[in-house]
């Protein structure tokens, strides 16, 4: 999955220490694939997936909008050249003073999932549009979401009615089908729920306009995933089924699906050892781990492809761990990772599909190790 | 657990945003308590627990030595005024070029747990002393360690023999009984194993001198923990039982036990909401979470005491979550946390016992949120 441009960069620049290299061409291709797959949907790139300024600038240039999680991310999107009307404040958990700062910067589209949040928006961002996030069950997702964001659809009706009453625009509904969602039908049930909220409010004379279909679009790790085109077709079919010829405005918020496969982490094998003479499984320690950018290996949730200089040689199972003095800094142990028996201390390995959710997850200085460096090329 | 000095600082300075405040007086008391409890042991403060320069300087002044995990931590300890002979490179996972850099800086004491690491030391730090870490079962620890560090005692004999053969000094044995270890007997079995390694090598004419008894000393969270004095007595009794009147040099490496109870995180309630009308459990969202410094709430491992302005009022169970758009950023859900029903959005809460393993675990900029700020007073 490492592109020739990434391989050339690593071969020429030979950066020392672990680093992420991101290929902008791949992101451009991904953006265009989403555009083609869902031509009627607006693309709001989920900035949190990878907020590198080069990425934001390129996407802004391509016409992308931006889903942001904080005032700092709003500033990054503005700095990248996006106008405020292309930015949503998509975090359902906001301090009222942050809502006010976003409003001052021109942001008029906010996510909510409870009346308390609606009241903050009414006070600090009068006249803005809100969409209410509803819970989705996340079935079929490799990483189903907790109930942290969203409310039951029945409550969403109350939340949006409250917004309307307070003079802000009850604009729509959002949901998130779960991260790395490979079930093309996952959007269908959520769209049915969304349609239910539209109908309940329409009876009261409140006409919603937007369905924010969130993210969840996967990146390819070890297994193949459906194409953007396949997602587009399935989602459009569901939209038509539930909304007929009165299609709402739609938004998608790809993050992982936009940048995941554009990045590769270069890492070094620091140590290979056993704990006892008769151990079957080797421990392989890399110079990057859970606290250096691979946080998504938590509970072994995401299993990254790893390329070594000895691919093709006979393999044996390894426990893969990071370089810190933290006993929890182990990436793969329950399901050991097969790596070549010829792998040697000092070898460089490429951890693929690491363009999303790596650099910013990285700890400030845990154990004195620097945060993950990134090169966007 | 917040000291008057911390409360005064917060009341006077009113720092905005989440922050950690550390009281140096508490750390000084802890240091002296360890000194009194184990007068024959040298104290190597585990820098990774909290490497704030003010803490390192004070401990260096009190005569502490330092257990470091990386070249950067060695530099911090040197900068704080510790001489190189008071610093150990305690990480068993080291790049050979980092061993060489440590050696150049004067470091002569290294941890190993396999022959591969011994060979790096022999090449890059000739003539140095090594201690070999043996696995301990961690029974009784609130956070038992994985098998990431250490080897079986039988293999430790081979590792230290190999060191001797390569001309570096086979200096001793280390172990770690597990984090937040509240069983006073936990050290006993590990000391028996250590003694076994001493004896096996003595038969071959290799005389070990050091037992590094590691960390594991707890800090008080919600439950009382034994005093340093109680640990000291239990450990000294075990040492005498196994080593008789030929007591080895000993080292302890308190981290959490040295700084945990010296720090308090001030945080703000961003949102309190429900997901459905009939929910029994409220969701309480703070402006700090798993990625902002509370990484040790992973798997709800550590349950911090939380003080609110409404303590004493009737409480009800809450799910406690952080402010990011990450669904995994939930601190306590399996076991909800009882908080006052009168708790309100905007309230400040104090998360106590957070002096260790918070600031440096904090993500660089996840979701655009700044890493945790710290004030050491």
XYZ file of C-alpha atoms in Angstrom:
754
model
C 0.000 0.000 0.000
C 3.032 2.275 0.232
C 2.987 4.260 -3.012
C 6.075 4.720 -5.145
C 6.189 8.374 -4.061
C 6.301 7.293 -0.394
C 8.952 4.650 -1.082
C 11.048 7.167 -3.008
C 10.723 9.730 -0.228
C 11.891 7.212 2.379
C 14.736 5.995 0.176
C 15.952 9.517 -0.586
C 15.350 11.379 2.662
C 16.045 8.482 5.036
C 14.355 10.178 8.014
C 15.629 8.818 11.317
C 13.196 7.658 13.965
C 9.620 6.579 13.378
C 7.582 8.779 11.065
C 4.399 8.924 9.054
C 4.601 9.710 5.344
C 1.365 10.778 3.651
C 0.857 10.851 -0.115
C -1.473 13.711 -1.122
C -2.184 12.097 -4.503
C -3.949 9.222 -2.761
C -6.119 11.648 -0.804
C -7.026 13.490 -3.997
C -8.069 10.190 -5.569
C -10.127 9.314 -2.503
C -11.849 12.703 -2.547
C -12.774 12.320 -6.190
C -14.002 8.772 -5.628
C -16.370 9.987 -2.890
C -17.539 12.814 -5.162
C -18.296 10.379 -7.961
C -19.892 7.820 -5.637
C -22.302 10.250 -4.001
C -22.580 13.254 -6.324
C -25.541 14.707 -4.439
C -23.831 14.627 -1.025
C -21.556 17.353 0.312
C -18.254 16.047 1.595
C -17.274 17.293 5.058
C -13.796 15.916 5.723
C -13.458 14.841 9.382
C -10.473 16.987 10.314
C -9.677 14.916 13.419
C -8.592 11.977 11.230
C -5.526 13.925 10.134
C -5.356 17.707 10.441
C -2.046 18.206 8.620
C -2.217 21.676 7.037
C -1.142 20.314 3.629
C -4.084 17.914 3.621
C -6.591 20.565 4.675
C -5.282 23.017 2.054
C -5.528 20.488 -0.734
C -9.022 19.395 0.243
C -10.155 23.006 0.583
C -8.859 23.584 -2.922
C -10.789 20.598 -4.227
C -13.975 22.068 -2.789
C -14.314 19.982 0.360
C -16.175 21.159 3.429
C -14.955 20.324 6.932
C -16.363 18.582 9.991
C -14.572 19.951 13.053
C -14.398 18.843 16.680
C -13.102 21.968 18.401
C -12.365 25.659 18.022
C -8.767 24.771 17.163
C -9.943 22.580 14.290
C -12.236 25.351 13.036
C -9.214 27.659 12.976
C -7.212 25.051 11.052
C -9.949 24.701 8.440
C -10.245 28.483 8.066
C -6.450 28.772 7.792
C -6.539 26.154 5.042
C -8.797 28.387 2.991
C -12.264 27.028 3.737
C -14.916 29.661 4.246
C -16.977 29.468 7.442
C -20.058 28.288 5.563
C -18.156 25.134 4.637
C -17.384 24.233 8.239
C -19.602 22.409 10.725
C -18.932 22.213 14.447
C -19.690 18.528 14.622
C -18.839 17.762 18.241
C -21.964 17.275 20.357
C -19.971 18.227 23.480
C -19.101 21.907 23.443
C -18.393 24.530 26.055
C -20.745 27.448 25.624
C -17.791 29.812 25.300
C -16.457 27.654 22.452
C -19.834 27.834 20.702
C -19.591 31.614 21.044
C -16.069 31.664 19.593
C -17.174 29.488 16.674
C -20.120 31.797 16.073
C -17.789 34.822 16.037
C -15.723 33.042 13.391
C -18.830 32.667 11.243
C -19.801 29.054 11.986
C -23.564 28.527 11.656
C -23.923 24.739 11.596
C -23.739 22.823 14.884
C -24.281 19.241 16.045
C -26.441 18.605 19.128
C -27.846 15.552 20.826
C -29.722 16.959 23.813
C -31.742 20.007 24.855
C -28.915 21.258 27.082
C -26.689 21.660 24.017
C -29.509 23.316 22.058
C -29.804 25.897 24.802
C -26.107 26.730 24.590
C -26.429 27.239 20.823
C -29.548 29.383 21.202
C -27.706 31.640 23.646
C -24.251 31.717 22.060
C -24.973 31.232 18.342
C -28.449 32.703 17.768
C -30.107 31.898 14.460
C -27.737 29.033 13.670
C -28.679 25.686 12.195
C -28.511 22.541 14.266
C -28.689 18.895 13.365
C -29.453 16.319 16.015
C -27.431 13.155 16.180
C -29.366 9.964 16.709
C -27.889 6.752 18.043
C -27.194 4.028 15.496
C -26.497 0.479 16.576
C -23.207 0.168 14.708
C -23.824 -3.454 13.740
C -21.362 -4.605 11.109
C -18.728 -2.035 12.068
C -15.266 -3.283 12.965
C -15.243 -0.651 15.639
C -18.863 -0.047 16.707
C -19.274 3.216 18.537
C -20.327 3.533 22.149
C -23.506 5.390 23.056
C -21.399 8.460 23.765
C -22.864 10.546 20.934
C -26.480 10.811 19.888
C -29.843 10.190 21.481
C -32.759 7.897 20.756
C -34.717 9.051 17.662
C -37.767 9.756 19.842
C -35.710 12.183 21.922
C -34.261 13.758 18.770
C -37.766 14.950 17.931
C -37.944 16.728 21.298
C -34.451 18.173 20.879
C -35.181 19.606 17.424
C -38.590 20.903 18.511
C -36.839 22.683 21.371
C -34.376 24.231 18.928
C -37.241 25.478 16.794
C -38.948 26.933 19.850
C -35.770 28.790 20.841
C -35.460 30.396 17.418
C -32.609 28.391 15.980
C -33.113 26.395 12.824
C -33.983 22.722 13.332
C -32.049 21.760 10.256
C -31.661 18.015 10.214
C -30.535 14.729 11.618
C -27.142 13.047 11.760
C -25.914 9.589 12.638
C -22.757 7.552 12.527
C -22.934 3.888 11.590
C -19.691 2.959 13.341
C -16.069 3.129 12.363
C -14.687 0.943 9.574
C -18.224 -0.058 8.595
C -18.107 -2.776 5.939
C -21.811 -3.619 5.842
C -23.304 -1.683 2.947
C -26.767 -1.973 4.498
C -25.720 -0.261 7.730
C -26.879 3.115 6.468
C -30.361 1.800 5.689
C -31.695 1.423 9.221
C -30.201 4.755 10.272
C -31.813 6.457 7.279
C -35.144 4.913 8.257
C -34.744 6.382 11.747
C -33.814 9.740 10.259
C -36.886 9.676 8.070
C -38.985 8.950 11.180
C -37.677 12.121 12.825
C -38.399 14.120 9.634
C -41.984 12.829 9.603
C -42.702 13.389 13.285
C -41.589 17.008 13.046
C -43.269 17.672 9.733
C -46.588 16.883 11.433
C -45.815 19.817 13.734
C -44.926 22.053 10.831
C -41.179 21.829 11.332
C -39.510 20.900 8.049
C -36.036 19.385 8.349
C -33.714 19.677 5.345
C -30.492 17.784 6.081
C -29.368 14.248 6.685
C -25.758 14.091 7.825
C -24.758 10.494 7.154
C -21.488 10.780 9.041
C -18.394 8.715 8.454
C -17.653 5.052 8.898
C -16.227 4.571 5.396
C -13.428 2.060 5.805
C -9.857 1.962 4.711
C -8.265 -1.258 3.577
C -6.185 -2.910 6.306
C -5.673 -6.653 5.945
C -9.035 -7.413 4.404
C -10.588 -5.989 1.238
C -13.322 -3.435 1.762
C -16.107 -2.345 -0.591
C -15.350 0.552 -2.946
C -16.653 4.089 -2.498
C -18.801 3.394 -5.550
C -20.466 0.428 -3.835
C -21.178 2.557 -0.758
C -22.582 5.292 -2.923
C -24.992 2.988 -4.680
C -26.209 1.318 -1.488
C -26.662 4.616 0.324
C -28.445 6.285 -2.579
C -30.792 3.301 -2.869
C -31.634 3.594 0.843
C -32.136 7.339 0.580
C -34.572 6.839 -2.302
C -36.357 4.019 -0.504
C -37.000 6.121 2.587
C -37.330 9.637 1.218
C -38.808 8.887 -2.234
C -38.535 11.848 -4.552
C -38.211 14.338 -1.690
C -34.513 13.720 -1.132
C -32.987 15.811 1.644
C -29.661 17.621 1.437
C -27.006 15.135 2.467
C -23.572 15.295 4.015
C -20.927 12.616 4.417
C -17.980 12.965 6.763
C -15.209 10.633 5.647
C -12.076 10.719 7.770
C -10.439 7.292 7.785
C -11.892 6.628 4.315
C -10.275 9.842 3.030
C -6.756 9.592 4.451
C -6.263 6.133 5.986
C -4.710 4.458 2.952
C -2.651 7.542 2.073
C -0.175 7.115 4.923
C 2.560 4.714 5.897
C 4.538 4.682 9.130
C 8.193 3.784 8.869
C 9.432 2.065 12.010
C 12.501 0.179 13.168
C 12.772 -3.176 14.912
C 14.433 -2.370 18.245
C 14.509 -5.833 19.752
C 13.452 -9.420 19.051
C 13.570 -11.749 22.034
C 11.985 -14.576 23.966
C 10.987 -14.823 27.596
C 12.092 -18.430 28.063
C 14.040 -20.970 26.017
C 10.935 -22.934 25.137
C 8.763 -19.945 24.084
C 7.041 -20.474 20.754
C 6.213 -16.861 20.219
C 8.846 -14.196 19.716
C 8.433 -10.686 21.092
C 9.128 -8.055 18.461
C 9.575 -4.514 19.780
C 9.222 -1.575 17.392
C 10.232 2.058 17.934
C 6.571 3.067 17.775
C 3.698 1.760 19.857
C 0.329 2.497 21.340
C 1.451 5.806 22.824
C 3.460 6.934 19.797
C 0.602 6.952 17.305
C -0.789 3.424 17.143
C -3.548 4.073 19.683
C -6.067 2.364 17.442
C -4.436 -0.979 18.200
C -6.244 -0.638 21.544
C -7.985 -3.975 22.200
C -6.307 -5.040 18.936
C -9.136 -3.244 17.147
C -7.247 -2.354 14.019
C -4.739 -4.737 12.550
C -2.415 -2.852 10.247
C -0.631 -4.513 7.335
C 3.104 -4.572 8.041
C 5.686 -4.848 5.274
C 9.192 -6.021 6.090
C 12.385 -6.360 4.032
C 11.951 -10.157 4.283
C 8.419 -10.586 2.981
C 8.079 -13.950 1.282
C 10.306 -15.729 3.822
C 8.816 -18.244 6.216
C 6.865 -16.548 9.024
C 6.095 -17.350 12.647
C 3.767 -15.673 15.143
C 5.069 -12.665 17.077
C 3.798 -10.522 19.907
C 4.234 -6.972 18.681
C 5.011 -4.274 21.243
C 6.078 -0.654 21.473
C 9.276 0.852 22.901
C 7.987 2.407 26.123
C 8.355 1.140 29.686
C 4.593 0.743 29.776
C 3.384 -2.770 30.102
C 0.162 -1.876 28.245
C 2.175 -0.736 25.227
C 1.585 -3.986 23.364
C -0.152 -3.869 19.981
C -0.878 -7.485 19.096
C -0.762 -10.265 21.638
C -4.149 -12.003 21.843
C -3.803 -12.665 18.134
C -0.058 -12.785 17.458
C 1.172 -11.274 14.220
C 2.961 -13.497 11.666
C 6.337 -11.991 10.739
C 9.304 -13.456 8.857
C 11.650 -15.627 10.891
C 14.471 -13.773 9.138
C 13.385 -10.426 10.632
C 16.356 -8.838 12.412
C 17.013 -6.118 14.969
C 17.532 -2.870 13.062
C 15.251 -3.796 10.153
C 12.889 -1.112 8.920
C 9.238 -2.065 8.621
C 6.347 -0.198 7.005
C 3.061 -0.037 8.890
C 0.500 0.585 6.187
C -2.886 2.254 6.208
C -1.810 4.628 8.959
C -2.823 7.954 7.403
C -5.747 8.396 9.804
C -5.852 8.649 13.581
C -2.146 8.306 14.243
C -0.199 11.580 14.528
C -2.667 13.444 16.726
C -3.282 10.449 18.997
C 0.407 10.377 19.704
C 1.442 11.204 23.282
C 3.278 14.485 23.935
C 6.383 12.904 25.391
C 5.555 9.639 27.089
C 8.766 8.037 28.374
C 10.573 10.953 26.781
C 9.775 9.719 23.274
C 8.960 12.441 20.751
C 5.503 12.498 19.216
C 5.179 10.946 15.768
C 6.630 13.121 13.033
C 4.768 13.419 9.751
C 5.811 14.251 6.211
C 3.050 15.127 3.771
C 4.292 14.799 0.219
C -6.466 14.996 48.601
C -6.086 18.458 47.088
C -3.724 20.293 49.453
C -4.413 23.800 50.685
C -1.561 25.023 48.468
C -3.248 23.522 45.408
C -6.651 24.923 46.373
C -5.132 28.359 46.954
C -3.334 28.242 43.609
C -6.543 27.377 41.769
C -8.533 30.008 43.640
C -5.958 32.734 42.984
C -4.708 31.932 39.506
C -7.976 30.590 38.092
C -6.294 28.867 35.126
C -8.722 28.336 32.249
C -9.051 24.929 30.632
C -8.138 21.634 32.211
C -4.825 21.529 34.059
C -2.776 19.522 36.495
C -1.479 21.199 39.644
C 1.324 19.415 41.507
C 2.359 20.222 45.073
C 6.114 19.721 45.542
C 5.742 19.546 49.332
C 3.794 16.301 48.991
C 6.537 14.807 46.815
C 9.171 15.811 49.351
C 7.159 14.072 52.085
C 6.818 10.970 49.924
C 10.537 10.896 49.200
C 11.360 11.129 52.889
C 8.819 8.441 53.747
C 10.475 6.055 51.267
C 13.884 6.924 52.698
C 12.713 6.185 56.219
C 10.868 3.025 55.195
C 13.794 1.441 53.357
C 16.936 3.193 54.606
C 19.227 0.646 52.984
C 17.685 0.971 49.503
C 18.656 3.599 46.966
C 15.691 5.479 45.530
C 15.609 5.700 41.731
C 12.620 7.894 40.877
C 10.817 6.563 37.776
C 11.047 9.698 35.639
C 8.287 8.525 33.278
C 5.675 8.956 36.029
C 6.078 12.733 35.823
C 9.176 14.321 34.300
C 8.346 17.946 35.181
C 11.712 19.715 35.587
C 10.679 21.179 38.956
C 10.043 17.681 40.305
C 13.325 16.286 38.973
C 15.297 19.247 40.360
C 13.780 18.899 43.806
C 14.354 15.148 43.927
C 17.917 15.550 42.669
C 18.467 18.021 45.488
C 17.097 15.566 48.028
C 19.619 12.982 46.843
C 17.387 10.834 44.656
C 18.691 8.747 41.807
C 16.703 8.323 38.574
C 15.303 5.422 36.571
C 15.015 6.540 32.952
C 13.284 5.062 29.909
C 15.000 6.899 27.049
C 17.867 9.170 26.082
C 15.544 12.151 26.479
C 14.792 11.161 30.064
C 18.511 10.751 30.775
C 19.035 14.301 29.514
C 16.213 15.547 31.739
C 17.735 13.900 34.806
C 21.189 15.319 33.995
C 19.661 18.765 33.426
C 17.996 18.496 36.821
C 21.396 18.142 38.446
C 21.754 14.395 38.861
C 25.194 13.028 38.080
C 25.400 10.176 35.579
C 26.246 7.665 38.306
C 22.824 8.303 39.810
C 20.975 7.437 36.604
C 20.000 4.003 35.311
C 18.770 3.299 31.789
C 15.949 1.096 32.956
C 14.197 0.336 29.672
C 14.882 -3.214 28.490
C 14.120 -2.112 24.887
C 16.865 0.153 23.567
C 18.255 0.987 20.173
C 21.978 0.308 20.106
C 22.643 3.911 19.077
C 20.697 5.070 22.149
C 22.819 2.827 24.355
C 25.862 4.477 22.785
C 24.494 7.959 23.439
C 23.725 7.061 27.042
C 27.240 5.675 27.449
C 28.702 8.920 26.068
C 26.689 10.806 28.681
C 28.290 8.687 31.372
C 25.552 6.146 32.047
C 26.962 2.823 33.271
C 23.906 0.990 34.597
C 21.543 -0.698 32.125
C 18.519 -3.000 32.292
C 18.421 -6.087 30.065
C 16.159 -9.086 29.740
C 17.718 -11.082 26.885
C 21.074 -11.892 25.335
C 20.348 -9.672 22.317
C 20.203 -6.617 24.591
C 23.354 -7.723 26.417
C 25.175 -7.802 23.124
C 24.158 -4.225 22.334
C 25.472 -3.096 25.725
C 28.720 -5.004 25.288
C 29.288 -3.290 21.930
C 28.000 0.217 22.722
C 28.649 0.586 26.448
C 31.677 -1.600 27.209
C 32.452 -2.296 30.840
C 29.021 -1.173 32.042
C 26.898 -2.872 34.661
C 23.715 -4.674 33.707
C 20.877 -6.031 35.752
C 18.534 -8.597 34.263
C 14.815 -8.215 34.726
C 12.926 -11.352 35.647
C 9.216 -11.826 35.149
C 7.050 -11.528 38.240
C 3.481 -12.745 38.261
C 1.977 -9.459 39.465
C -0.621 -11.170 41.626
C -2.291 -8.688 43.968
C -1.544 -5.707 41.742
C -4.469 -3.556 40.633
C -2.727 -3.312 37.291
C -0.684 -6.492 36.816
C 1.942 -6.101 34.153
C 2.018 -8.020 30.904
C 4.959 -10.270 30.101
C 6.415 -7.426 28.050
C 9.461 -6.920 30.289
C 11.635 -9.553 31.843
C 12.414 -13.195 31.258
C 12.019 -16.372 33.227
C 14.562 -16.593 36.101
C 16.200 -19.598 34.461
C 16.874 -17.531 31.351
C 18.139 -14.626 33.471
C 21.011 -16.876 34.563
C 21.956 -17.367 30.889
C 21.589 -13.663 30.142
C 23.832 -12.596 33.019
C 26.376 -15.315 32.267
C 26.486 -14.011 28.701
C 27.098 -10.491 29.994
C 29.962 -11.749 32.139
C 31.440 -13.577 29.175
C 31.296 -10.431 27.026
C 33.181 -8.420 29.637
C 30.369 -6.332 31.038
C 29.522 -6.575 34.693
C 26.697 -8.980 35.567
C 25.542 -6.723 38.365
C 22.162 -7.936 39.515
C 18.534 -8.766 39.057
C 15.440 -6.595 38.808
C 11.735 -7.254 38.866
C 8.488 -5.343 39.014
C 5.635 -6.708 41.083
C 2.921 -4.872 39.120
C 1.507 -1.400 39.292
C -0.490 -0.225 42.294
C 0.568 -3.339 44.199
C -1.297 -3.513 47.520
C -0.208 -6.977 48.600
C 2.736 -6.536 50.960
C 3.859 -10.102 50.272
C 4.199 -9.540 46.529
C 7.881 -8.748 46.838
C 8.601 -11.996 48.669
C 8.226 -14.416 45.773
C 10.141 -12.120 43.432
C 12.960 -11.838 45.974
C 13.062 -15.637 46.221
C 13.447 -15.795 42.427
C 16.157 -13.150 42.564
C 17.999 -15.116 45.203
C 17.786 -18.186 42.956
C 19.540 -16.305 40.172
C 22.213 -15.076 42.616
C 22.854 -18.651 43.775
C 22.969 -20.216 40.330
C 25.549 -17.713 39.144
C 27.573 -17.816 42.342
C 28.185 -21.523 41.679
C 29.863 -20.426 38.455
C 31.920 -17.797 40.233
C 29.807 -14.833 39.125
C 28.835 -12.748 42.131
C 25.825 -10.489 41.676
C 25.521 -7.442 43.918
C 22.222 -5.697 43.211
C 18.522 -6.385 43.554
C 16.434 -3.726 41.863
C 13.013 -4.136 43.438
C 11.291 -1.818 40.951
C 8.160 0.152 41.560
C 4.588 -0.858 42.174
C 4.166 1.278 45.297
C 0.602 2.506 45.178
C -1.001 5.882 45.531
C -4.305 6.277 47.312
C -7.245 6.508 44.913
C -10.608 5.524 46.328
C -9.330 2.838 48.669
C -6.760 3.113 51.440
C -3.350 1.661 50.660
C -0.620 0.482 53.043
C 1.955 3.056 54.157
C 5.510 3.252 52.847
C 6.550 2.105 56.320
C 4.492 -1.089 56.002
C 6.062 -1.800 52.601
C 9.488 -1.164 54.014
C 9.025 -3.607 56.860
C 7.569 -6.360 54.657
C 10.266 -5.969 52.011
C 13.088 -5.872 54.520
C 11.745 -9.015 56.207
C 11.673 -10.792 52.822
C 15.165 -9.606 51.973
C 16.479 -10.968 55.262
C 14.583 -14.224 54.857
C 16.075 -14.900 51.428
C 19.502 -13.288 51.636
C 20.252 -13.767 55.362
C 23.108 -11.591 56.497
C 24.510 -11.200 52.997
C 22.080 -8.477 51.976
C 22.604 -7.209 48.417
C 22.585 -3.572 47.403
C 18.967 -2.643 46.729
C 17.148 -0.147 44.570
C 13.504 0.879 44.551
C 11.910 2.787 41.672
C 8.803 4.562 42.937
C 6.937 6.588 40.322
C 3.240 6.571 41.083
C 4.029 6.174 44.799
C 6.251 9.277 44.652
C 4.067 11.731 42.726
C 0.568 10.263 42.309
C -1.012 11.863 45.356
C 0.798 15.176 44.784
C -1.312 16.200 41.803
C -4.874 17.254 41.141
C -6.484 17.885 37.771
C -8.951 20.728 37.572
C -11.632 20.057 34.973
C -14.941 21.539 33.915
C -18.288 19.843 33.330
C -19.034 20.515 29.655
C -22.333 18.688 29.357
C -24.742 16.538 31.357
C -27.366 14.726 29.321
C -29.405 11.606 28.751
C -29.832 9.478 25.656
C -33.529 8.779 26.164
C -36.225 10.072 28.512
C -36.242 6.893 30.557
C -32.445 6.587 31.001
C -31.422 5.989 34.589
C -27.833 6.925 34.082
C -26.728 10.436 33.170
C -23.811 11.073 30.843
C -21.379 13.593 32.313
C -18.835 14.993 29.859
C -15.681 16.667 31.204
C -13.183 18.833 29.345
C -10.522 16.171 29.873
C -10.659 12.518 28.917
C -8.684 9.466 27.957
C -6.688 11.311 25.314
C -6.128 14.456 27.360
C -4.231 12.837 30.212
C -6.540 10.250 31.776
C -5.150 7.335 29.744
C -4.973 5.214 32.871
C -8.755 4.994 32.920
C -8.241 2.522 30.056
C -10.380 -0.545 30.863
C -11.474 1.502 33.892
C -8.204 0.390 35.507
C -7.765 3.377 37.772
C -10.709 5.009 39.425
C -9.771 8.495 40.487
C -11.491 10.271 43.389
C -13.477 13.224 42.021
C -14.424 16.189 44.178
C -17.284 18.443 43.116
C -18.707 21.694 44.496
C -21.784 19.700 45.576
C -20.199 16.909 47.599
C -22.584 15.786 50.317
C -25.659 16.156 48.096
C -27.560 13.091 46.973
C -25.723 11.222 44.219
C -26.733 9.070 41.256
C -24.655 6.957 38.851
C -23.095 8.683 35.845
C -21.189 7.580 32.794
C -18.132 9.786 32.708
C -16.710 10.727 29.312
C -14.170 13.060 27.742
C -14.718 15.935 25.302
C -13.391 14.442 22.067
C -15.351 13.108 19.107
C -13.892 9.712 19.880
C -16.352 7.123 20.946
C -13.677 5.328 22.995
C -13.087 8.480 25.041
C -15.232 7.245 27.934
C -13.639 6.908 31.361
C -16.197 5.081 33.480
C -19.133 3.229 31.996
C -19.014 -0.434 33.014
C -19.024 0.780 36.600
C -20.792 4.138 36.537
C -19.466 6.833 38.815
C -21.719 8.279 41.535
C -21.883 12.066 41.265
C -24.196 14.614 42.898
C -27.592 15.072 41.259
C -27.026 18.795 41.742
C -23.939 18.778 39.499
C -24.363 21.391 36.765
C -22.852 22.230 33.382
C -19.954 24.620 34.005
C -19.088 23.230 37.453
C -15.414 22.704 38.186
C -14.410 19.298 39.484
C -11.118 18.108 40.946
C -9.756 14.770 39.795
C -7.475 13.697 42.594
C -4.417 11.472 42.699
C -3.430 12.501 39.182
C 0.196 13.487 39.746
C 1.525 10.400 37.943
C 1.049 9.187 34.377
C -1.154 12.016 33.157
C 0.656 14.926 31.460
C 3.008 12.880 29.313
C 0.295 10.396 28.276
C -1.678 13.289 26.909
C -2.166 13.351 23.135
C -0.376 16.057 21.128
C -3.519 17.592 19.681
C -6.235 14.995 19.322
C -9.405 16.683 18.018
C -7.480 19.941 18.216
C -7.447 19.874 22.019
C -4.244 21.101 23.642
C -2.211 18.672 25.707
C -2.720 18.856 29.460
C -1.027 21.874 31.007
C 0.757 21.442 34.329
C 1.649 23.825 37.150
C 4.189 22.590 39.661
C 4.019 24.665 42.828
